[in-house]
Tab-separated table of C-alpha atoms and ligand atoms in Angstrom:
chain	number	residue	atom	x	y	z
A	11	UNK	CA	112.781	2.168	186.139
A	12	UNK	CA	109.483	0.416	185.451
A	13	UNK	CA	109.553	-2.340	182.680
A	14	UNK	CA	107.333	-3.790	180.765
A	15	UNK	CA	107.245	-7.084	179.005
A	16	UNK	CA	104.785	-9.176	176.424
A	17	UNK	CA	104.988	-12.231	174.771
A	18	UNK	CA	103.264	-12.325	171.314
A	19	UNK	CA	102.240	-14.879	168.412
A	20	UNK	CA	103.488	-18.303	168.669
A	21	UNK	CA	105.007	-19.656	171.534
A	22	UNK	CA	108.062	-21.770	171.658
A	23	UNK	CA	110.779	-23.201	174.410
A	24	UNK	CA	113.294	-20.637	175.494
A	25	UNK	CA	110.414	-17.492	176.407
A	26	UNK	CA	109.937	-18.625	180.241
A	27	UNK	CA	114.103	-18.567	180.819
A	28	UNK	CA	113.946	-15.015	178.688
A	29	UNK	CA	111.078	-13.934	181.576
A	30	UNK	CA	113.607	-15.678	184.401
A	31	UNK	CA	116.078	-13.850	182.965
A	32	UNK	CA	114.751	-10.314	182.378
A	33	UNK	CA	113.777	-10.126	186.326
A	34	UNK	CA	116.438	-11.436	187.732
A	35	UNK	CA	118.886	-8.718	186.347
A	36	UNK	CA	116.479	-5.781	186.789
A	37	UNK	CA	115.423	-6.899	190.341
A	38	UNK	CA	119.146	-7.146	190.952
A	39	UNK	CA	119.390	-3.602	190.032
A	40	UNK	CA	116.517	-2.289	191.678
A	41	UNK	CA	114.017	-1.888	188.709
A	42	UNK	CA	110.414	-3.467	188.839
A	43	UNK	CA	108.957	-5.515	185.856
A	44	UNK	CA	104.890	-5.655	184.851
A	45	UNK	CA	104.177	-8.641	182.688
A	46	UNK	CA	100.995	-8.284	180.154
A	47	UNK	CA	98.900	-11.031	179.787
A	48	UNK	CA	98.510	-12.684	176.306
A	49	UNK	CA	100.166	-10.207	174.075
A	50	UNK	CA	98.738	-7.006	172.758
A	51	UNK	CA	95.313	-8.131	174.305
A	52	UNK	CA	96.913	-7.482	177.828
A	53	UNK	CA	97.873	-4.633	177.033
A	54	UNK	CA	94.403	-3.102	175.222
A	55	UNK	CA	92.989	-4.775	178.412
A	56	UNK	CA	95.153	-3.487	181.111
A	57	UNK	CA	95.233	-7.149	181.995
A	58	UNK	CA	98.703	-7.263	183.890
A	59	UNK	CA	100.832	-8.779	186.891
A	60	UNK	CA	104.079	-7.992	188.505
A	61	UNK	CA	106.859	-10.614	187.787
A	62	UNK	CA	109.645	-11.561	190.043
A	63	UNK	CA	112.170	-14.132	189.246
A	64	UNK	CA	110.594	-16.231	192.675
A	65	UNK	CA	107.591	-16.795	190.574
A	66	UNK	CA	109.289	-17.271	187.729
A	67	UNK	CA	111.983	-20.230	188.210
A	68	UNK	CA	109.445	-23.130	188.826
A	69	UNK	CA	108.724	-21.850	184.843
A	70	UNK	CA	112.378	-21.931	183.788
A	71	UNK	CA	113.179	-25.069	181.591
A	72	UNK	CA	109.579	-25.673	180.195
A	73	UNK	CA	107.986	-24.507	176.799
A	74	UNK	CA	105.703	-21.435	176.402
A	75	UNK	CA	105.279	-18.259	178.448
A	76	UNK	CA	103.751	-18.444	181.751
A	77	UNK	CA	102.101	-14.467	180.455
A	78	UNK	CA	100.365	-16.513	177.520
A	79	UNK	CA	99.910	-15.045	174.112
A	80	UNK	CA	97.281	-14.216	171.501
A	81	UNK	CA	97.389	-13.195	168.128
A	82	UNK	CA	95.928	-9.572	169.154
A	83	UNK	CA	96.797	-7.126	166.210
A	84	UNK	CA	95.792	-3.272	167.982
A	85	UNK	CA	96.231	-1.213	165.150
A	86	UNK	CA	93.820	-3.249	163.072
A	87	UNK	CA	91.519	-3.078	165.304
A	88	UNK	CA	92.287	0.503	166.060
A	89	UNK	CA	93.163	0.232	170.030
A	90	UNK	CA	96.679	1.504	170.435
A	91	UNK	CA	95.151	4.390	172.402
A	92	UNK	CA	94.308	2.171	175.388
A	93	UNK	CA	97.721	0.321	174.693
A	94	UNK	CA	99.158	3.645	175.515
A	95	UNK	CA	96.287	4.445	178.458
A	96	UNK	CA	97.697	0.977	180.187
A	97	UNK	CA	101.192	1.818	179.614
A	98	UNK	CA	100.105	5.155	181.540
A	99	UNK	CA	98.142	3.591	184.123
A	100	UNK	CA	100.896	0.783	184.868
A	101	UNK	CA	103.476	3.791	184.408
A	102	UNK	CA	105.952	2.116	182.801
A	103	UNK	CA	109.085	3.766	181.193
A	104	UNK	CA	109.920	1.078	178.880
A	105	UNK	CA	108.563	-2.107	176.970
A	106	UNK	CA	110.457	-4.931	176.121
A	107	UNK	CA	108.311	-7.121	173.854
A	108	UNK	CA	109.375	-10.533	172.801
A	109	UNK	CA	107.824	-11.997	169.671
A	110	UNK	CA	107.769	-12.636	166.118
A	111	UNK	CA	107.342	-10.679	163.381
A	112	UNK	CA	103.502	-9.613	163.412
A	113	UNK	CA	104.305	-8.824	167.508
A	114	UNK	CA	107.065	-6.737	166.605
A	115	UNK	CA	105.579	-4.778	163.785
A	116	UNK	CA	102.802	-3.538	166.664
A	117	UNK	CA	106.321	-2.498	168.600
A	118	UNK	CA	107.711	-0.960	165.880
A	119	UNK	CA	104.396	1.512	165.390
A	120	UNK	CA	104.236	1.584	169.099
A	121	UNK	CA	107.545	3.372	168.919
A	122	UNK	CA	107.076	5.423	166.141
A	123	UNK	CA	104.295	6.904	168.807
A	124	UNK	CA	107.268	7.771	170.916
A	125	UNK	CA	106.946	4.818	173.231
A	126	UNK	CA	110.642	3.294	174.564
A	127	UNK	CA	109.761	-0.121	173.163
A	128	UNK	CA	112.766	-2.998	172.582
A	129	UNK	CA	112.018	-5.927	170.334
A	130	UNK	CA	113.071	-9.340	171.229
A	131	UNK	CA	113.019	-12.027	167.877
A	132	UNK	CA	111.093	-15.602	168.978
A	133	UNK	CA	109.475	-17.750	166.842
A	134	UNK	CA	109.818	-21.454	165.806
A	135	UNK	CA	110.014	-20.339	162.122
A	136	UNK	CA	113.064	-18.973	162.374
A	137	UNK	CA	111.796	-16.231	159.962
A	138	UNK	CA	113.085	-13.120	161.166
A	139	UNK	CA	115.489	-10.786	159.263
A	140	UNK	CA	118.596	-9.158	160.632
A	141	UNK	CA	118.915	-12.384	163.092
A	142	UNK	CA	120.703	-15.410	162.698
A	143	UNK	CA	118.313	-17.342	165.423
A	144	UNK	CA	115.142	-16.799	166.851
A	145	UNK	CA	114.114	-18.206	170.111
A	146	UNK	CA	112.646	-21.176	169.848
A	147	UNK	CA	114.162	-22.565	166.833
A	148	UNK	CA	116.938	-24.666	168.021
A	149	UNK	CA	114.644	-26.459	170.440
A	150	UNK	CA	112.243	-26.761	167.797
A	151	UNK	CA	114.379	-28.958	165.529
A	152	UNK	CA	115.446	-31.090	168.299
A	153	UNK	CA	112.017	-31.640	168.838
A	154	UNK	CA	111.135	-32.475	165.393
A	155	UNK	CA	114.301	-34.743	164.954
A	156	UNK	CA	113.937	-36.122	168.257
A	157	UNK	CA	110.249	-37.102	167.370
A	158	UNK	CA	110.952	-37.970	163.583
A	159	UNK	CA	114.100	-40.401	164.513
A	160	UNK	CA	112.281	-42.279	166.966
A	161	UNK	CA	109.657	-42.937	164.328
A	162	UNK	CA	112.487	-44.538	161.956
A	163	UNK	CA	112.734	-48.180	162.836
A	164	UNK	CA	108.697	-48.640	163.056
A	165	UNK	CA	108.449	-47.185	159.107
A	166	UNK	CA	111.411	-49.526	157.854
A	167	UNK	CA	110.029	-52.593	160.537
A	168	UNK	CA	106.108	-52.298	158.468
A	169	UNK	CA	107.787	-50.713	155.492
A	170	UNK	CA	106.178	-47.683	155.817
A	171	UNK	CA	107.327	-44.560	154.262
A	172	UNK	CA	106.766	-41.418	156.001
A	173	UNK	CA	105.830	-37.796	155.192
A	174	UNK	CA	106.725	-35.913	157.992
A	175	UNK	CA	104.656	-32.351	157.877
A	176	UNK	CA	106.848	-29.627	160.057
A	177	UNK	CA	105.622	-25.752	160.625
A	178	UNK	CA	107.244	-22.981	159.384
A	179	UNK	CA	104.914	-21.154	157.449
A	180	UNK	CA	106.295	-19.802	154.310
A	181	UNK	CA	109.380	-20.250	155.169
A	182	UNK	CA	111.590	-23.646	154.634
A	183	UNK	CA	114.161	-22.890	157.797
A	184	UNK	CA	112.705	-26.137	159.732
A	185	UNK	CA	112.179	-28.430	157.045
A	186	UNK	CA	115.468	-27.657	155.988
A	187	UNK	CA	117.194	-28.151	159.767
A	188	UNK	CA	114.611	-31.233	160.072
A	189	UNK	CA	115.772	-32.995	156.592
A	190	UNK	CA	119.694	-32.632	157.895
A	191	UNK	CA	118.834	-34.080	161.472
A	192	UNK	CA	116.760	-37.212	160.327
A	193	UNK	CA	117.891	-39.764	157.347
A	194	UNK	CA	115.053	-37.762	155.232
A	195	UNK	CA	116.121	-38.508	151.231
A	196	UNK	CA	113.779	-35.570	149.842
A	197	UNK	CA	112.336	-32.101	151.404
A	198	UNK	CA	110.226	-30.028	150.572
A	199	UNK	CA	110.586	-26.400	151.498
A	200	UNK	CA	108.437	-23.279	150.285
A	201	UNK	CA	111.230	-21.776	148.913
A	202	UNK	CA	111.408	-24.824	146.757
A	203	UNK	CA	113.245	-26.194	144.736
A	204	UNK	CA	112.156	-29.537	145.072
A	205	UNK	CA	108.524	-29.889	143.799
A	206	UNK	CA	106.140	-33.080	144.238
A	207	UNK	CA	107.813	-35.368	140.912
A	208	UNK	CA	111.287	-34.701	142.221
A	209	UNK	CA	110.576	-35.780	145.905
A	210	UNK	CA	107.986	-39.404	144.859
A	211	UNK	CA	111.297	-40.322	142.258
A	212	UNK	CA	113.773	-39.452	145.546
A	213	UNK	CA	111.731	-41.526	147.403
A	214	UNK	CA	111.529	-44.504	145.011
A	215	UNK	CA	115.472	-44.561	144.515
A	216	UNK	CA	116.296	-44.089	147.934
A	217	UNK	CA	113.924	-47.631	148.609
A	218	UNK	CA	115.442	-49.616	145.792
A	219	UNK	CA	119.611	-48.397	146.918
A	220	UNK	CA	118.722	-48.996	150.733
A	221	UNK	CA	115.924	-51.454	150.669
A	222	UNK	CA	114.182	-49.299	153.248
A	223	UNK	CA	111.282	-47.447	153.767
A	224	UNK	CA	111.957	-43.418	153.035
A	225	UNK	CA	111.489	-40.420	155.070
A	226	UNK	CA	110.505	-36.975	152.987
A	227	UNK	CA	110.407	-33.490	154.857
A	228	UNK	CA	106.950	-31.443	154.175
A	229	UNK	CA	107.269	-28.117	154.977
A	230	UNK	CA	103.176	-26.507	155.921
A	231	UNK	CA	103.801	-23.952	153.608
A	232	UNK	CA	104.809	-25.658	150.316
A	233	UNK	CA	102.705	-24.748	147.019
A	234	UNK	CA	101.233	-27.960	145.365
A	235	UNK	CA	101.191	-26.897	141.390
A	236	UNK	CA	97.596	-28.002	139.681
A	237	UNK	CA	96.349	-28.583	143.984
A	238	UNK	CA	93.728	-26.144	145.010
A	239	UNK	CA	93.513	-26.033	148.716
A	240	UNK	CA	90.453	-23.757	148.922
A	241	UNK	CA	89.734	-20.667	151.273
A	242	UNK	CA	92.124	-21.044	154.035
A	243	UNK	CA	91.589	-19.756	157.109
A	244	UNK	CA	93.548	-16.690	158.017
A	245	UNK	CA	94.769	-15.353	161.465
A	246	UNK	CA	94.441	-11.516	162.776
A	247	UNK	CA	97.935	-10.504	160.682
A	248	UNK	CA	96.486	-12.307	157.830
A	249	UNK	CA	98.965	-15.102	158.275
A	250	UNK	CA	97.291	-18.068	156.288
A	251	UNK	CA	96.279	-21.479	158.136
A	252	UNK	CA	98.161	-23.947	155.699
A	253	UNK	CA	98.972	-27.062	158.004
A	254	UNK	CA	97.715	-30.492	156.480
A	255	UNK	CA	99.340	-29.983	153.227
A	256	UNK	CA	101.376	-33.580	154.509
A	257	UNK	CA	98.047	-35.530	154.313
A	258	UNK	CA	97.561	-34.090	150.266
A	259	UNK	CA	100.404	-35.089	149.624
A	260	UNK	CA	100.192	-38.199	150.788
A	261	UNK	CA	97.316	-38.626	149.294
A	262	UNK	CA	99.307	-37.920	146.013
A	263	UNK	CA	101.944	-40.002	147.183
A	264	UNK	CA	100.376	-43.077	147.449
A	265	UNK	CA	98.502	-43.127	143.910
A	266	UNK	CA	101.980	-42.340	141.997
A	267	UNK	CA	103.711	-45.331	143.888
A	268	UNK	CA	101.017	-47.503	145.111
A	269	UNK	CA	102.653	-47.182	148.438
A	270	UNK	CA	100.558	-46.028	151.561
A	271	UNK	CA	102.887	-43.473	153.269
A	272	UNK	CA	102.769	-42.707	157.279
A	273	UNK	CA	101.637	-39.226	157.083
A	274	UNK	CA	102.689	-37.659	160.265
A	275	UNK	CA	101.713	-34.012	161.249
A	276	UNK	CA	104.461	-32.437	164.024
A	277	UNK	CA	102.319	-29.379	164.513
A	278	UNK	CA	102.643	-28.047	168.085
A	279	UNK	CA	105.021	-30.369	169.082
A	280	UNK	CA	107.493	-28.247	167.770
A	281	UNK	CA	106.298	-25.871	169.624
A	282	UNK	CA	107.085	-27.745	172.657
A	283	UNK	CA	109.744	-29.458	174.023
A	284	UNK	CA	112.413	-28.475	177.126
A	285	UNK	CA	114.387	-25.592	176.019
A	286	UNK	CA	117.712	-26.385	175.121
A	287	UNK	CA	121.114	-25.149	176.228
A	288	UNK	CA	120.985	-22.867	172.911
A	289	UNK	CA	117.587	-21.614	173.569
A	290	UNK	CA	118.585	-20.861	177.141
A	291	UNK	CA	121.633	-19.277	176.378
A	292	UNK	CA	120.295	-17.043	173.643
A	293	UNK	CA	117.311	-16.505	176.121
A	294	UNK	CA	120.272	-14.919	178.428
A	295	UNK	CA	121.772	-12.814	175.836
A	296	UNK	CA	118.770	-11.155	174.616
A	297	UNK	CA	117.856	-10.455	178.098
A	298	UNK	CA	120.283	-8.530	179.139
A	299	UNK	CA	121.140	-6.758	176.092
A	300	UNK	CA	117.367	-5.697	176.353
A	301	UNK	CA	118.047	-4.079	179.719
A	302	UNK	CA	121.270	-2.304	178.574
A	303	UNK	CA	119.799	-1.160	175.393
A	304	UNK	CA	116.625	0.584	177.396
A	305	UNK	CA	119.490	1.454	180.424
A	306	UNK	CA	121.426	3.547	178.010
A	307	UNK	CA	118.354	5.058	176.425
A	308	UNK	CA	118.754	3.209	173.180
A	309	UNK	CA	114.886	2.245	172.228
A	310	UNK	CA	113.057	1.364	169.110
A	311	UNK	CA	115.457	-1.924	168.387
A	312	UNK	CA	115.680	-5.458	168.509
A	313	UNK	CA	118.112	-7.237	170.257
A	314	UNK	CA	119.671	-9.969	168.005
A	315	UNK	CA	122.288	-12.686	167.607
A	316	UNK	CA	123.901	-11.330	164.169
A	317	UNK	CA	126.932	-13.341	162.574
A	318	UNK	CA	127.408	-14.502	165.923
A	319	UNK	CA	127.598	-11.644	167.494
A	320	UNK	CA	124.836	-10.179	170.120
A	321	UNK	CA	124.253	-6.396	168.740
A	322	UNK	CA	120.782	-4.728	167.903
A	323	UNK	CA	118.746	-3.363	164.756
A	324	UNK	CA	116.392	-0.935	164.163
A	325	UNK	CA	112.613	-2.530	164.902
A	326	UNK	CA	111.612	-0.992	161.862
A	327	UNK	CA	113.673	-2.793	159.434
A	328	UNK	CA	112.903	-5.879	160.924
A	329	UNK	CA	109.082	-5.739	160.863
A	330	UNK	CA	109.048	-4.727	157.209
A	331	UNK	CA	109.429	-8.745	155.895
A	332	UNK	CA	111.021	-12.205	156.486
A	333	UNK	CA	113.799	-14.073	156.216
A	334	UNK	CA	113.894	-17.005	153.574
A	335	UNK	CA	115.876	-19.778	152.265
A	336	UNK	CA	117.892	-19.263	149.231
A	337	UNK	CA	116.538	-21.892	146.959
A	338	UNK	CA	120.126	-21.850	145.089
A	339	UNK	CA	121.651	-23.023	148.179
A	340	UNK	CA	118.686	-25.434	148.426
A	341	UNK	CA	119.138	-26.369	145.006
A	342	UNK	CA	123.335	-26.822	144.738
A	343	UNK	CA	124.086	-27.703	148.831
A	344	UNK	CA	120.948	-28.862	150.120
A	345	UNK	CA	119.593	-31.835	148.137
A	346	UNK	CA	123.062	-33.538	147.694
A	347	UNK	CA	123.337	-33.617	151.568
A	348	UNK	CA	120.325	-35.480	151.555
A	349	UNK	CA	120.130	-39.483	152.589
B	430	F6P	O1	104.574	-18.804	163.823
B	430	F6P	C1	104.759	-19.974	164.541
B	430	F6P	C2	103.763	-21.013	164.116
B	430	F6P	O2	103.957	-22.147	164.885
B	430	F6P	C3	103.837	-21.374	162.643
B	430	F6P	O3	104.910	-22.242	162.338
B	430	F6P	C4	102.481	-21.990	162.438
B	430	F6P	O4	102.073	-22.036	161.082
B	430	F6P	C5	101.605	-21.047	163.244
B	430	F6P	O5	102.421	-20.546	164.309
B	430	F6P	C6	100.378	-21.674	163.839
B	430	F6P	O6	99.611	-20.607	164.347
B	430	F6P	P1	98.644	-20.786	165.627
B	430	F6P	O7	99.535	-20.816	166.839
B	430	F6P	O8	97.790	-19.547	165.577
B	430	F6P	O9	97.880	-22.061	165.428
């Protein structure tokens, strides 16, 4: 068979092993895999190469996906005919398309056009339903506490506190891993609970018990009540552009306590970082359940890690919204696990 693979939206550790991964078992089975370039815009463009896993292990253990990715949407912009014309030309029997959940919304439709399409779940944000991990994630809160701890003895050295800003979009899944894996006493996740008072009086207390400077958890996406941001900018899904919110409320921050607080930003560091040992394995796993999905003729899924256990879920149900925090949990467990 003839398989086809993309890598869509944003890019994390873990995708390159997936890519190792995926052509080492087909090539040791005798089936050829076509690679398209950046996402969706590969495959309107035809723009495509043949992978083998040669070419792919000086890739294996670094961040991103050697295919690159762009936040191409094809239906919006009304081009899944020559998505289909490339699949055609190409001639491949099945798609395996790793992404998050804009990416496989455009492989959910692509099957509904009777396309053998698998999903693969990857994303930072963690964010996808029907999945306990996506790819990407673990790495990306080593990353962040990896970055955030080092950071520690220079805020309490100058007496600096810090607001450390993580991604996530709208949802709180790594601020909430972040806050756990640092000595953060507050966090602030989309899903709230804890709003802008709540985290400046955490912040206080935690100085006058310790004596130290304090570490507080921004997620991008919070809401800032009585705050207008403005028109933000807004990707091809409509996804909106929210990172900076950490330097508001810093701003906010420092009049309430008269403190000037280390705002620091993680951004696309957390997109970065060498994949770790969860990443690859899960990388693995989805790999090869991709391949025996599509071997045994069982399309228009994505492969996922559920409760554990490595099984697979329709595409459809998993494009139709995202998976949150439950601010109850957030507001009995969470904050009483803080520093
Ligand atoms: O979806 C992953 C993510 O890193 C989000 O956490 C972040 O808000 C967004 O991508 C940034 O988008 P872009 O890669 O287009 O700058």
């Amino acid at each position: 068979m003839n398989f086809g693979v993309l890598t869509g939206g944003g890019d994390s550790a873990g995708i390159n092993d997936f890519l190792y991964f995926l052509a080492k078992r087909l090539e040791s089975e005798g089936h050829t895999l076509t690679g398209f370039r950046s996402s969706w815009l590969g495959m309107v463009n035809n723009d495509a190469i043949s992978l083998n896993s040669a070419m792919l292990a000086p890739h294996r253990h670094t961040p991103s996906t050697m295919l690159g990715s762009e936040r191409k949407n094809p239906i919006k912009d009304g081009q899944m005919d020559q998505v289909l014309a490339s699949l055609e030309d190409r001639k491949i029997d099945a798609m395996i398309c790793m992404g998050g959940d804009d990416t496989l919304g455009v492989a959910a439709h692509l099957s509904e056009l009777g396309f053998k399409v698998v999903g693969a779940p990857q994303t930072i944000d963690n964010d996808l339903r029907f999945t306990d991990y996506t790819l990407g994630y673990d790495t990306a809160v080593r990353q962040a506490a990896t970055c955030i701890n080092s950071m520690i003895n220079s805020n309490v050295g100058h007496d600096k506190d810090m607001i450390a800003e993580v991604m996530g979009r709208d949802a709180g899944w790594l601020a909430f891993a972040t806050a756990l894996n640092t000595p953060a006493c507050a966090c602030m996740c989309p899903e709230g609970p804890m709003e802008l008072e709540e985290m400046i009086e955490r912040m206080k207390e935690y100085k006058k018990r310790t004596g130290r400077a304090g570490l507080a958890i921004v997620s991008e996406g919070i809401e800032l009540k009585g705050v207008d941001r403005g028109e933000l900018r807004k990707d091809a899904f409509g996804n909106v552009y929210t990172a900076g919110v950490g330097h508001i409320v810093g701003d906010i921050y420092e009049k309430a306590t008269g403190r000037k607080p280390r705002v620091q930003v993680m951004g696309y560091l957390l997109r970065g970082g060498i994949p770790s040992p969860f990443d690859v394995d899960l990388a693995l796993s989805f790999a090869n359940l991709a391949v025996d999905l599509i071997l045994e003729g069982k399309t228009g899924l994505m492969v996922t890690r559920l409760e554990g256990r490595d099984q697979a879920v329709p595409l459809r149900d998993v494009a139709g919204g995202k998976k949150y925090m439950d601010p109850k949990f957030l507001e009995t467990q969470f904050k009483r696990m803080l520093a």
